[in-house]
Tab-separated table of C-alpha atoms in Angstrom:
chain	number	residue	atom	x	y	z
A	440	MET	CA	24.426	45.728	4.212
A	441	SER	CA	21.338	44.779	2.854
A	442	ILE	CA	19.899	41.574	1.456
A	443	GLN	CA	19.592	42.785	-1.865
A	444	THR	CA	22.533	44.599	-1.878
A	445	CYS	CA	24.476	40.910	-0.879
A	446	TYR	CA	22.278	39.357	-3.864
A	447	ASP	CA	23.040	42.322	-6.213
A	448	GLU	CA	27.056	41.676	-5.563
A	449	LEU	CA	26.793	37.886	-5.812
A	450	GLY	CA	24.898	38.174	-9.005
A	451	GLY	CA	21.834	36.969	-7.787
A	452	ASN	CA	18.205	37.547	-8.772
A	453	TYR	CA	16.268	39.222	-5.670
A	454	ALA	CA	13.004	39.675	-6.793
A	455	GLU	CA	13.171	35.992	-7.636
A	456	ILE	CA	14.250	34.744	-4.414
A	457	LEU	CA	11.428	37.326	-2.155
A	458	SER	CA	9.091	35.992	-4.398
A	459	ARG	CA	9.858	32.130	-3.851
A	460	LEU	CA	10.315	32.387	0.316
A	461	GLY	CA	8.435	35.210	1.075
A	462	ARG	CA	10.562	37.190	3.539
A	463	GLU	CA	13.578	38.377	4.307
A	464	ASP	CA	14.740	37.296	7.184
A	465	MET	CA	14.258	33.450	5.663
A	466	ILE	CA	16.390	35.111	2.238
A	467	ARG	CA	19.080	35.665	4.761
A	468	ARG	CA	19.096	32.577	6.814
A	469	PHE	CA	18.992	30.431	3.692
A	470	GLY	CA	21.415	32.435	2.070
A	471	LEU	CA	24.150	32.240	4.862
A	472	MET	CA	23.864	28.550	5.086
A	473	PHE	CA	25.281	28.625	2.006
A	474	LEU	CA	28.528	29.341	3.656
A	475	LYS	CA	28.304	25.851	5.481
A	476	ASP	CA	27.146	23.742	2.326
A	477	SER	CA	29.985	21.485	1.570
A	478	THR	CA	28.994	20.654	-2.160
A	479	PHE	CA	31.446	23.178	-3.638
A	480	ALA	CA	34.423	21.339	-2.083
A	481	ASP	CA	33.519	17.926	-2.860
A	482	LEU	CA	33.280	19.666	-6.711
A	483	ARG	CA	36.526	20.419	-6.256
A	484	SER	CA	37.633	17.618	-4.153
A	485	ALA	CA	36.103	15.224	-7.177
A	486	LEU	CA	37.813	17.196	-9.689
A	487	GLN	CA	41.174	17.096	-8.086
A	488	ASN	CA	40.492	12.893	-7.719
A	489	GLY	CA	39.655	12.528	-11.281
A	490	ASP	CA	36.417	11.128	-10.051
A	491	THR	CA	34.123	12.565	-12.717
A	492	ASP	CA	30.635	10.907	-11.822
A	493	GLN	CA	31.127	12.158	-8.357
A	494	ALA	CA	32.006	15.639	-9.696
A	495	PHE	CA	29.240	15.505	-12.260
A	496	ARG	CA	26.635	14.218	-8.920
A	497	SER	CA	28.291	17.456	-6.598
A	498	ALA	CA	27.585	20.142	-10.109
A	499	HIS	CA	24.415	18.481	-10.215
A	500	THR	CA	23.324	19.107	-6.726
A	501	LEU	CA	25.058	22.611	-6.509
A	502	LYS	CA	23.123	23.614	-9.486
A	503	GLY	CA	19.792	22.789	-7.979
A	504	VAL	CA	20.975	24.477	-4.614
A	505	CYS	CA	21.622	27.845	-7.104
A	506	LYS	CA	18.662	27.412	-8.378
A	507	ASN	CA	16.558	27.348	-5.237
A	508	LEU	CA	18.623	30.375	-3.429
A	509	SER	CA	18.667	32.410	-6.954
A	510	PHE	CA	22.435	33.012	-7.554
A	511	THR	CA	21.678	33.175	-10.885
A	512	ALA	CA	25.567	33.696	-12.001
A	513	LEU	CA	27.064	31.117	-10.261
A	514	ASP	CA	23.911	29.202	-11.343
A	515	LYS	CA	24.787	29.973	-15.000
A	516	GLU	CA	28.419	28.357	-14.534
A	517	VAL	CA	27.404	25.576	-12.842
A	518	ASP	CA	25.378	24.448	-15.056
A	519	SER	CA	27.535	24.695	-18.205
A	520	LEU	CA	30.259	22.432	-15.399
A	521	VAL	CA	27.062	19.916	-15.345
A	522	GLU	CA	26.730	19.747	-19.317
A	523	ILE	CA	30.587	19.237	-19.532
A	524	LEU	CA	30.701	16.523	-16.831
A	525	ARG	CA	27.219	14.636	-17.601
A	526	ASN	CA	29.379	13.623	-21.169
A	527	GLY	CA	32.557	12.861	-19.181
A	528	HIS	CA	34.954	15.366	-19.680
A	529	LEU	CA	36.619	16.098	-17.154
A	530	GLU	CA	39.814	18.079	-18.322
A	531	GLU	CA	37.462	20.383	-20.154
A	532	GLY	CA	34.920	20.566	-16.166
A	533	ARG	CA	38.583	21.631	-14.772
A	534	LYS	CA	38.836	24.291	-17.270
A	535	GLN	CA	35.219	25.163	-16.482
A	536	PHE	CA	35.744	24.592	-13.185
A	537	GLN	CA	38.125	27.787	-13.184
A	538	HIS	CA	35.322	30.303	-13.765
A	539	ALA	CA	32.758	28.799	-11.782
A	540	ASP	CA	35.799	29.019	-8.770
A	541	CYS	CA	35.502	32.838	-9.214
A	542	VAL	CA	32.331	33.413	-9.139
A	543	TYR	CA	31.620	31.551	-6.140
A	544	GLU	CA	34.415	33.313	-4.647
A	545	LYS	CA	32.299	36.689	-4.854
A	546	THR	CA	29.245	34.556	-3.809
A	547	ILE	CA	30.739	33.681	-0.649
A	548	SER	CA	32.708	36.746	-0.144
A	549	ALA	CA	29.371	39.163	-0.551
A	550	LEU	CA	27.684	36.431	1.898
A	551	ARG	CA	30.184	36.814	4.432
A	552	ARG	CA	30.008	40.250	4.299
A	553	LEU	CA	26.331	40.140	4.655
A	554	GLN	CA	27.455	37.792	7.981
A	555	ASP	CA	30.067	39.943	9.486
A	556	GLU	CA	27.441	43.093	9.292
A	557	GLU	CA	25.084	41.177	11.010
A	558	GLU	CA	26.843	40.637	14.086
B	218	MET	CA	1.619	11.198	11.540
B	219	SER	CA	-1.866	10.445	10.983
B	220	ASN	CA	-4.417	10.194	7.558
B	221	ALA	CA	-7.407	11.597	9.466
B	222	ILE	CA	-9.589	12.919	6.592
B	223	PHE	CA	-9.522	16.585	8.264
B	224	GLN	CA	-5.897	16.447	9.336
B	225	LYS	CA	-2.989	18.094	6.688
B	226	GLN	CA	-1.285	15.584	4.434
B	227	ASN	CA	1.598	13.704	4.784
B	228	ILE	CA	4.519	14.567	2.361
B	229	LEU	CA	8.322	12.672	2.357
B	230	ILE	CA	10.930	14.940	1.186
B	231	ILE	CA	13.886	12.938	-0.559
B	232	ASP	CA	17.472	15.044	-1.088
B	233	ASP	CA	20.858	14.544	-0.234
B	234	SER	CA	21.096	18.500	-0.287
B	235	GLU	CA	20.371	20.415	3.286
B	236	ILE	CA	19.736	22.996	1.816
B	237	ASN	CA	17.385	21.884	-0.626
B	238	LEU	CA	15.302	20.334	2.152
B	239	LYS	CA	15.052	22.918	4.646
B	240	ILE	CA	13.656	25.469	1.787
B	241	LEU	CA	11.285	22.977	0.500
B	242	SER	CA	10.221	22.116	4.203
B	243	TYR	CA	9.602	25.653	4.243
B	244	MET	CA	7.449	26.238	1.481
B	245	LEU	CA	5.431	23.337	2.893
B	246	GLN	CA	5.547	23.429	6.116
B	247	ASP	CA	2.333	25.503	6.761
B	248	HIS	CA	0.054	23.405	4.474
B	249	TYR	CA	1.328	19.729	4.772
B	250	HIS	CA	2.676	17.348	7.791
B	251	LEU	CA	6.520	17.130	6.437
B	252	GLU	CA	8.939	14.390	6.872
B	253	ILE	CA	12.644	14.632	5.344
B	254	ALA	CA	15.217	12.546	4.557
B	255	CYS	CA	18.588	13.002	3.693
B	256	GLY	CA	19.603	10.707	0.485
B	257	GLY	CA	17.638	7.990	-1.043
B	258	ARG	CA	18.759	5.141	1.291
B	259	GLU	CA	17.214	7.112	4.763
B	260	GLY	CA	14.553	7.945	1.799
B	261	ILE	CA	13.915	4.418	1.599
B	262	GLU	CA	13.971	3.472	5.148
B	263	LYS	CA	11.401	5.854	5.517
B	264	ILE	CA	9.247	4.924	3.247
B	265	MET	CA	9.391	1.403	4.318
B	266	TYR	CA	8.576	2.513	7.964
B	267	PHE	CA	5.276	5.112	6.851
B	268	GLY	CA	4.119	3.287	3.962
B	269	GLN	CA	0.635	4.480	3.016
B	270	LYS	CA	0.664	6.553	5.633
B	271	LEU	CA	2.690	8.874	2.693
B	272	ASP	CA	0.174	10.943	0.720
B	273	LEU	CA	3.096	12.206	-1.543
B	274	ILE	CA	6.841	11.842	-2.141
B	275	LEU	CA	9.121	14.853	-3.600
B	276	LEU	CA	12.045	13.040	-4.690
B	277	ASP	CA	15.404	14.299	-6.493
B	278	LEU	CA	16.778	12.310	-8.643
B	279	VAL	CA	20.879	12.535	-8.658
B	280	MET	CA	21.937	11.462	-5.055
B	281	PRO	CA	24.837	9.350	-4.077
B	282	GLU	CA	24.823	5.779	-3.848
B	283	VAL	CA	20.821	5.806	-3.607
B	284	ASP	CA	19.504	7.635	-6.250
B	285	GLY	CA	16.006	8.573	-7.385
B	286	PHE	CA	15.884	5.888	-9.592
B	287	ASP	CA	16.925	3.196	-7.029
B	288	VAL	CA	14.086	4.755	-4.932
B	289	LEU	CA	11.697	4.467	-7.632
B	290	HIS	CA	12.363	0.769	-7.742
B	291	GLU	CA	12.304	-0.039	-4.392
B	292	MET	CA	9.105	1.493	-4.350
B	293	LYS	CA	7.618	-0.768	-7.011
B	294	HIS	CA	9.277	-3.654	-4.921
B	295	LEU	CA	6.980	-2.911	-2.367
B	296	LYS	CA	3.901	-2.310	-4.411
B	297	LEU	CA	3.954	1.208	-3.536
B	298	ILE	CA	4.575	2.872	-6.951
B	299	ASN	CA	0.983	2.753	-7.617
B	300	LYS	CA	-0.018	3.621	-3.947
B	301	ILE	CA	1.995	6.797	-3.363
B	302	PRO	CA	2.873	9.499	-6.120
B	303	VAL	CA	5.874	10.681	-6.833
B	304	ILE	CA	6.547	13.871	-8.011
B	305	ILE	CA	10.385	14.159	-8.975
B	306	ILE	CA	12.548	17.720	-8.501
B	307	SER	CA	15.384	17.717	-10.777
B	308	ASN	CA	16.826	20.675	-13.182
B	309	ASP	CA	17.580	17.140	-15.461
B	310	ASN	CA	14.462	17.889	-18.339
B	311	SER	CA	16.211	16.032	-20.503
B	312	SER	CA	13.622	13.575	-22.773
B	313	GLU	CA	15.817	10.661	-21.558
B	314	THR	CA	15.360	11.253	-17.737
B	315	LEU	CA	11.542	12.425	-18.406
B	316	HIS	CA	11.366	9.150	-20.235
B	317	ARG	CA	12.929	7.056	-17.957
B	318	GLY	CA	11.538	8.596	-14.674
B	319	TYR	CA	7.942	8.301	-16.428
B	320	VAL	CA	8.440	5.087	-16.962
B	321	GLU	CA	9.578	3.858	-13.706
B	322	GLY	CA	6.525	5.355	-12.047
B	323	ALA	CA	7.195	9.275	-10.895
B	324	MET	CA	3.633	10.717	-11.629
B	325	GLU	CA	5.651	14.563	-12.277
B	326	PHE	CA	8.137	16.534	-12.707
B	327	LEU	CA	9.005	20.082	-11.099
B	328	GLU	CA	12.089	21.873	-11.787
B	329	ARG	CA	14.146	23.382	-9.046
B	330	GLY	CA	13.824	27.068	-7.939
B	331	ILE	CA	10.027	26.630	-8.612
B	332	GLN	CA	7.651	29.287	-6.999
B	333	LYS	CA	5.674	28.918	-3.907
B	334	THR	CA	2.396	29.145	-5.234
B	335	VAL	CA	3.058	26.825	-8.300
B	336	LEU	CA	4.867	24.137	-6.109
B	337	LEU	CA	1.756	24.213	-3.761
B	338	ARG	CA	-0.713	23.770	-6.742
B	339	ARG	CA	0.942	21.417	-8.553
B	340	ILE	CA	0.975	19.260	-5.292
B	341	GLN	CA	-2.512	20.027	-4.725
B	342	ASN	CA	-3.266	18.625	-8.659
B	343	ILE	CA	-1.725	15.756	-7.774
B	344	LEU	CA	-3.143	14.691	-4.770
B	345	GLU	CA	-6.413	15.327	-5.911
B	346	ILE	CA	-5.630	12.900	-9.372
B	347	GLN	CA	-4.748	10.353	-6.227
B	348	LYS	CA	-7.899	10.568	-4.648
B	349	TYR	CA	-10.240	10.437	-7.559
B	350	TYR	CA	-7.800	7.209	-8.819
B	351	LEU	CA	-8.635	5.732	-5.321
B	352	LEU	CA	-12.395	6.760	-5.652
B	353	GLN	CA	-12.454	5.117	-8.995
B	354	HIS	CA	-10.616	1.897	-7.865
B	355	GLN	CA	-12.383	1.330	-4.931
B	356	ARG	CA	-16.232	1.578	-6.779
B	357	SER	CA	-14.735	-0.718	-9.711
B	358	GLN	CA	-13.576	-3.491	-6.998
B	359	GLN	CA	-16.797	-2.666	-5.960
B	360	THR	CA	-18.724	-3.288	-8.899
B	361	GLN	CA	-16.797	-6.507	-9.250
B	362	GLU	CA	-18.069	-7.692	-5.899
B	363	GLN	CA	-21.747	-6.676	-7.074
B	364	ASP	CA	-21.537	-8.826	-10.195
B	365	ALA	CA	-19.515	-11.960	-8.456
B	366	LEU	CA	-22.793	-12.082	-5.838
B	367	VAL	CA	-24.706	-12.205	-8.299
B	368	LEU	CA	-23.241	-14.853	-9.471
B	369	ILE	CA	-22.912	-16.465	-5.904
B	370	ASN	CA	-26.782	-15.927	-5.331
B	371	ILE	CA	-27.802	-17.557	-8.056
B	372	LEU	CA	-25.574	-20.772	-8.044
B	373	SER	CA	-25.755	-20.989	-4.014
B	374	SER	CA	-29.665	-21.283	-4.656
B	375	LEU	CA	-29.566	-24.233	-7.141
B	376	VAL	CA	-27.674	-26.133	-5.113
B	377	GLU	CA	-29.660	-25.436	-1.786
B	378	PHE	CA	-32.387	-26.273	-4.333
B	379	ARG	CA	-31.393	-29.596	-4.568
B	380	SER	CA	-29.764	-30.515	-1.727
B	381	SER	CA	-32.620	-28.970	0.451
B	382	GLU	CA	-29.933	-27.944	3.140
B	383	SER	CA	-31.438	-24.892	5.289
B	384	GLY	CA	-32.198	-21.846	2.997
B	385	PRO	CA	-29.584	-19.586	4.539
B	386	HIS	CA	-26.216	-21.525	4.904
B	387	MET	CA	-25.041	-20.075	2.074
B	388	PHE	CA	-25.370	-16.708	3.794
B	389	HIS	CA	-24.340	-17.920	7.370
B	390	LEU	CA	-21.321	-18.979	6.078
B	391	ILE	CA	-20.377	-16.134	4.450
B	392	GLY	CA	-20.714	-14.159	7.370
B	393	LEU	CA	-18.935	-16.849	9.314
B	394	THR	CA	-15.777	-16.858	7.725
B	395	LYS	CA	-15.724	-13.668	7.761
B	396	PHE	CA	-16.294	-13.474	11.436
B	397	PHE	CA	-13.403	-16.396	11.710
B	398	LEU	CA	-10.837	-14.651	9.433
B	399	ASN	CA	-11.502	-11.549	10.891
B	400	ALA	CA	-11.016	-12.811	14.405
B	401	LEU	CA	-7.990	-14.903	13.010
B	402	LEU	CA	-6.324	-11.557	11.760
B	403	GLU	CA	-6.518	-10.391	15.501
B	404	TYR	CA	-5.593	-13.545	17.341
B	405	THR	CA	-2.437	-13.755	15.394
B	406	ASP	CA	0.548	-12.499	13.048
B	407	ARG	CA	1.056	-15.948	11.888
B	408	TYR	CA	-1.431	-15.844	8.960
B	409	VAL	CA	-1.627	-12.577	6.549
B	410	ILE	CA	-4.527	-11.990	4.349
B	411	SER	CA	-6.111	-8.623	2.918
B	412	ARG	CA	-9.379	-7.135	3.716
B	413	THR	CA	-10.143	-7.264	0.280
B	414	ASP	CA	-9.012	-11.059	0.088
B	415	CYS	CA	-11.135	-11.751	3.253
B	416	ASN	CA	-14.316	-10.862	1.155
B	417	LEU	CA	-13.228	-12.563	-1.522
B	418	ILE	CA	-13.391	-16.010	1.004
B	419	ALA	CA	-16.342	-15.144	2.943
B	420	ILE	CA	-17.849	-14.564	-0.781
B	421	ALA	CA	-16.563	-17.735	-1.721
B	422	SER	CA	-17.200	-19.451	0.825
B	423	SER	CA	-20.635	-20.024	-0.274
B	424	LEU	CA	-19.960	-22.193	-2.763
B	425	HIS	CA	-17.881	-24.808	-1.423
B	426	ASP	CA	-20.418	-27.313	-1.787
B	427	ILE	CA	-21.123	-26.490	-5.360
B	428	GLY	CA	-20.093	-30.134	-6.301
B	429	LYS	CA	-23.235	-31.292	-4.864
B	430	LEU	CA	-25.189	-30.875	-8.014
B	431	SER	CA	-23.553	-33.765	-9.403
B	432	VAL	CA	-24.670	-35.908	-6.303
B	433	PRO	CA	-27.970	-37.966	-6.952
B	434	ASP	CA	-30.747	-36.987	-5.240
B	435	ALA	CA	-31.110	-40.709	-3.707
B	436	VAL	CA	-28.095	-40.074	-1.716
B	437	LEU	CA	-28.000	-35.646	-1.698
B	438	LYS	CA	-31.633	-35.797	0.214
B	439	LYS	CA	-31.613	-39.596	2.397
B	440	PRO	CA	-32.377	-38.588	5.711
B	441	GLU	CA	-31.076	-41.398	7.236
B	442	LYS	CA	-27.100	-42.120	7.999
B	443	LEU	CA	-25.391	-42.964	4.060
B	444	THR	CA	-23.915	-46.343	3.886
B	445	CYS	CA	-20.432	-47.281	3.261
B	446	SER	CA	-20.901	-47.143	-0.440
B	447	GLU	CA	-23.187	-44.046	-0.544
B	448	PHE	CA	-20.764	-41.461	1.653
B	449	GLU	CA	-18.131	-42.244	-0.953
B	450	ILE	CA	-20.553	-41.129	-4.041
B	451	MET	CA	-21.040	-37.837	-1.627
B	452	LYS	CA	-17.254	-37.595	-0.820
B	453	GLN	CA	-17.203	-37.004	-4.766
B	454	HIS	CA	-18.754	-33.631	-4.593
B	455	ALA	CA	-15.546	-32.267	-3.301
B	456	LEU	CA	-13.409	-32.545	-6.419
B	457	GLU	CA	-16.686	-32.217	-8.842
B	458	GLY	CA	-17.078	-29.090	-7.611
B	459	ALA	CA	-13.461	-28.238	-7.911
B	460	GLU	CA	-13.649	-28.952	-11.654
B	461	MET	CA	-17.178	-27.011	-12.245
B	462	LEU	CA	-15.291	-24.251	-10.878
B	463	ALA	CA	-11.713	-24.501	-12.819
B	464	HIS	CA	-14.191	-25.135	-16.171
B	465	MET	CA	-15.173	-21.666	-15.699
B	466	PRO	CA	-13.995	-19.167	-17.916
B	467	LEU	CA	-12.583	-16.731	-15.232
B	468	PHE	CA	-10.498	-19.269	-13.407
B	469	PRO	CA	-7.828	-18.862	-12.613
B	470	GLN	CA	-7.330	-14.741	-13.389
B	471	ASP	CA	-10.504	-14.103	-10.779
B	472	ARG	CA	-9.471	-14.169	-7.698
B	473	MET	CA	-12.410	-15.058	-6.022
B	474	ILE	CA	-13.324	-17.958	-8.194
B	475	CYS	CA	-9.565	-19.341	-7.541
B	476	PHE	CA	-10.388	-18.907	-3.641
B	477	ALA	CA	-14.017	-20.518	-4.346
B	478	TYR	CA	-11.718	-23.383	-6.303
B	479	LYS	CA	-9.607	-24.175	-3.202
B	480	ILE	CA	-12.791	-23.875	-0.907
B	481	ALA	CA	-14.625	-26.493	-2.750
B	482	ARG	CA	-12.057	-28.903	-3.268
B	483	TRP	CA	-10.048	-28.819	0.302
B	484	HIS	CA	-12.920	-27.947	2.779
B	485	HIS	CA	-13.238	-31.543	3.388
B	486	GLU	CA	-9.142	-32.076	4.337
B	487	ARG	CA	-8.362	-32.409	7.821
B	488	TRP	CA	-5.427	-31.130	10.105
B	489	ASP	CA	-3.997	-34.402	10.748
B	490	GLY	CA	-4.663	-35.678	7.306
B	491	ARG	CA	-7.762	-37.545	7.500
B	492	GLY	CA	-9.670	-35.708	5.163
B	493	TYR	CA	-10.475	-36.271	1.617
B	494	PRO	CA	-9.874	-35.762	-1.260
B	495	ASP	CA	-6.198	-35.207	-1.397
B	496	GLY	CA	-5.203	-35.775	2.367
B	497	LEU	CA	-3.162	-32.786	2.808
B	498	ALA	CA	-2.313	-32.275	6.491
B	499	GLY	CA	-1.758	-29.322	8.533
B	500	ASP	CA	-1.146	-25.976	6.634
B	501	ALA	CA	-0.486	-28.018	3.042
B	502	VAL	CA	-4.422	-26.674	3.088
B	503	PRO	CA	-4.627	-22.877	2.748
B	504	ILE	CA	-5.778	-21.012	6.112
B	505	ALA	CA	-8.778	-19.637	4.525
B	506	VAL	CA	-10.278	-22.834	3.105
B	507	GLN	CA	-9.691	-24.328	6.825
B	508	VAL	CA	-11.588	-21.443	8.510
B	509	VAL	CA	-14.624	-21.931	6.109
B	510	SER	CA	-14.530	-25.651	7.055
B	511	LEU	CA	-14.717	-24.358	10.725
B	512	ALA	CA	-17.508	-22.102	9.613
B	513	ASP	CA	-19.245	-24.777	8.044
B	514	ALA	CA	-18.929	-27.318	11.007
B	515	TYR	CA	-20.043	-24.679	13.513
B	516	ASP	CA	-23.462	-23.902	11.229
B	517	ALA	CA	-23.915	-27.220	10.477
B	518	LEU	CA	-24.227	-28.110	14.180
B	519	ARG	CA	-26.518	-24.226	14.873
B	520	SER	CA	-28.767	-24.870	12.133
B	521	GLU	CA	-31.842	-27.870	12.119
B	522	ARG	CA	-31.289	-30.570	8.907
B	523	VAL	CA	-33.008	-33.110	7.638
B	524	TYR	CA	-31.180	-35.328	9.791
B	525	LYS	CA	-30.719	-33.389	12.969
B	526	PRO	CA	-32.062	-30.450	15.260
B	527	SER	CA	-30.084	-27.786	15.319
B	528	PHE	CA	-28.060	-27.405	18.662
B	529	SER	CA	-26.992	-24.076	21.263
B	530	HIS	CA	-23.720	-22.187	20.917
B	531	GLU	CA	-22.406	-24.057	23.590
B	532	LYS	CA	-22.903	-27.584	22.771
B	533	SER	CA	-21.906	-26.781	19.596
B	534	VAL	CA	-17.974	-25.255	20.459
B	535	ALA	CA	-18.035	-27.876	22.954
B	536	MET	CA	-18.601	-30.475	19.874
B	537	ILE	CA	-15.836	-29.072	17.828
B	538	LEU	CA	-13.305	-28.541	20.525
B	539	ASN	CA	-13.862	-32.312	21.349
B	540	GLY	CA	-12.993	-33.441	17.818
B	541	GLU	CA	-16.261	-34.522	17.021
B	542	CYS	CA	-16.401	-32.828	13.757
B	543	GLY	CA	-13.052	-33.130	12.243
B	544	ILE	CA	-9.959	-31.974	13.429
B	545	PHE	CA	-8.831	-28.589	12.837
B	546	ASN	CA	-5.416	-26.320	13.130
B	547	PRO	CA	-4.903	-25.892	16.994
B	548	VAL	CA	-4.802	-22.412	15.901
B	549	LEU	CA	-8.491	-22.168	15.039
B	550	PHE	CA	-9.288	-24.237	18.220
B	551	ARG	CA	-7.795	-21.709	20.368
B	552	LEU	CA	-9.421	-18.789	18.016
B	553	LEU	CA	-13.067	-20.732	19.062
B	554	ARG	CA	-12.128	-20.246	22.847
B	555	GLU	CA	-10.864	-17.193	23.002
B	556	TYR	CA	-13.433	-15.910	20.864
B	557	SER	CA	-16.557	-18.178	21.840
B	558	GLU	CA	-18.684	-14.973	23.369
B	559	ASN	CA	-18.074	-12.981	20.486
B	560	LEU	CA	-18.964	-15.406	18.197
B	561	ASN	CA	-22.679	-16.123	20.497
B	562	SER	CA	-23.407	-12.828	20.009
B	563	PHE	CA	-22.509	-12.429	16.485
B	564	PHE	CA	-24.338	-15.287	15.181
B	565	LYS	CA	-27.618	-14.154	17.159
B	566	GLU	CA	-27.032	-10.755	14.927
B	567	MET	CA	-26.626	-12.283	11.850
B	568	LEU	CA	-29.617	-14.195	11.928
B	569	SER	CA	-31.737	-11.030	12.738
B	570	LEU	CA	-29.935	-9.060	10.051
B	571	LEU	CA	-31.153	-11.898	7.588
B	572	SER	CA	-34.428	-11.366	8.568
B	573	GLN	CA	-34.609	-8.709	7.283
B	574	ALA	CA	-35.648	-7.795	3.930
B	575	SER	CA	-33.564	-4.911	3.160
B	576	SER	CA	-29.991	-6.671	4.667
B	577	SER	CA	-27.020	-7.055	1.872
B	578	ILE	CA	-24.211	-8.677	1.582
B	579	ARG	CA	-22.269	-6.189	1.942
B	580	ASP	CA	-23.742	-5.249	5.627
B	581	LEU	CA	-22.948	-9.483	6.390
B	582	LEU	CA	-19.542	-8.372	5.220
B	583	GLU	CA	-19.219	-5.520	7.632
B	584	LEU	CA	-20.803	-6.756	10.524
B	585	PRO	CA	-18.578	-9.401	11.827
B	586	ASP	CA	-16.248	-6.229	12.452
B	587	ARG	CA	-18.720	-4.792	15.383
B	588	PHE	CA	-18.215	-8.289	17.397
B	589	LEU	CA	-14.492	-8.012	17.492
B	590	GLU	CA	-13.480	-5.292	19.671
B	591	LYS	CA	-11.614	-6.758	22.874
């Protein structure tokens, strides 16, 4: 699987990330780092625990990571979640999280395939 | 980490996301020395550790426990907010956040996911602005110092004219005060004085006897020993000088005049509290004033006066250490012993410098540095 294919599958902007990082090996390196990043898990826990402030912080951080990695599809869902949680709407946030979770799973799945095919 | 002029500049990146830190580091590593801090707390620790060795900070806003605004507050508290430019990197570009960020002292905002060439250019722009600002600030300070020096020259010439003291005494005092201050800061951590203040204190020292303008000629210019009542009149010059300086329009805003006030008022106090006019003891007399008193004593002994010949360096130091010129802070006595040879060399070089028509006060203020590498 090529990096570009991976990015197409996860709904990312390959041209943009290539322009930012300049090298495919660095895109692969940072992309696969996302598999170990715990921010989405922190977001999930915070929503489950009803901690709106922590959920907002995690969503905000996750949005930054998505922007940096040009994970456009996931960024779009997380962006909506950030605004909902900024205004303190926990229940609405939990609903929006379901959408974000779907895209997250797609993202993780594509990255895992990339990792597996490498090894 | 160093700030040598031809080396890379130093940037601290503060973010709570490891991926963000690594991506930014990757984008900047070929162009700058980088330090990273994972979160606001570590960010503050590194700011406190590196201080002004940092040329710029890239700061995330939303972080747990200690966020970006907390970091900006701490920088304000550390008086570093105007010294190290901060660029906030955040997706939050709401007007409230922008407003708060600028009010708290950030210089610029950058959004996440920025392209590398844009990031590098925006950082370089900020660094160049900062460099320009620092240069302008230095020039402004130098202009203020020069204006102060013109004033000093006029006032101290008046005092010299009236009191018939040796002409260059005012300049000796500037040089000696700067020498002793530099030596003190090298010798001990007990006193903290900035380099700017050392220069201001040295310049201010030349006004220590401005109060003599109010002393009658009959007392001021008497070659023989003064009677008790004449001495009481002479002693008034300390309070009179302070009063003159306190009535200046620039007092108390101007830092140099504040130093001059304290020096004029207290340069005859003694460590044991038996001086005048207020009988202050120990470190109740600001260390700046104590240093000027020591410089004044040394120069009085080394110079010819109407009532005495000039003494050698060795005799002058011995007389001061014997307590024949007043009781000084034990730290200053030890300082005089420790730096005696440096002082002797410095004094000779200072006389040589002052004999050159082209010498300036700036040269005099910079001269002590050459004699203090131990």
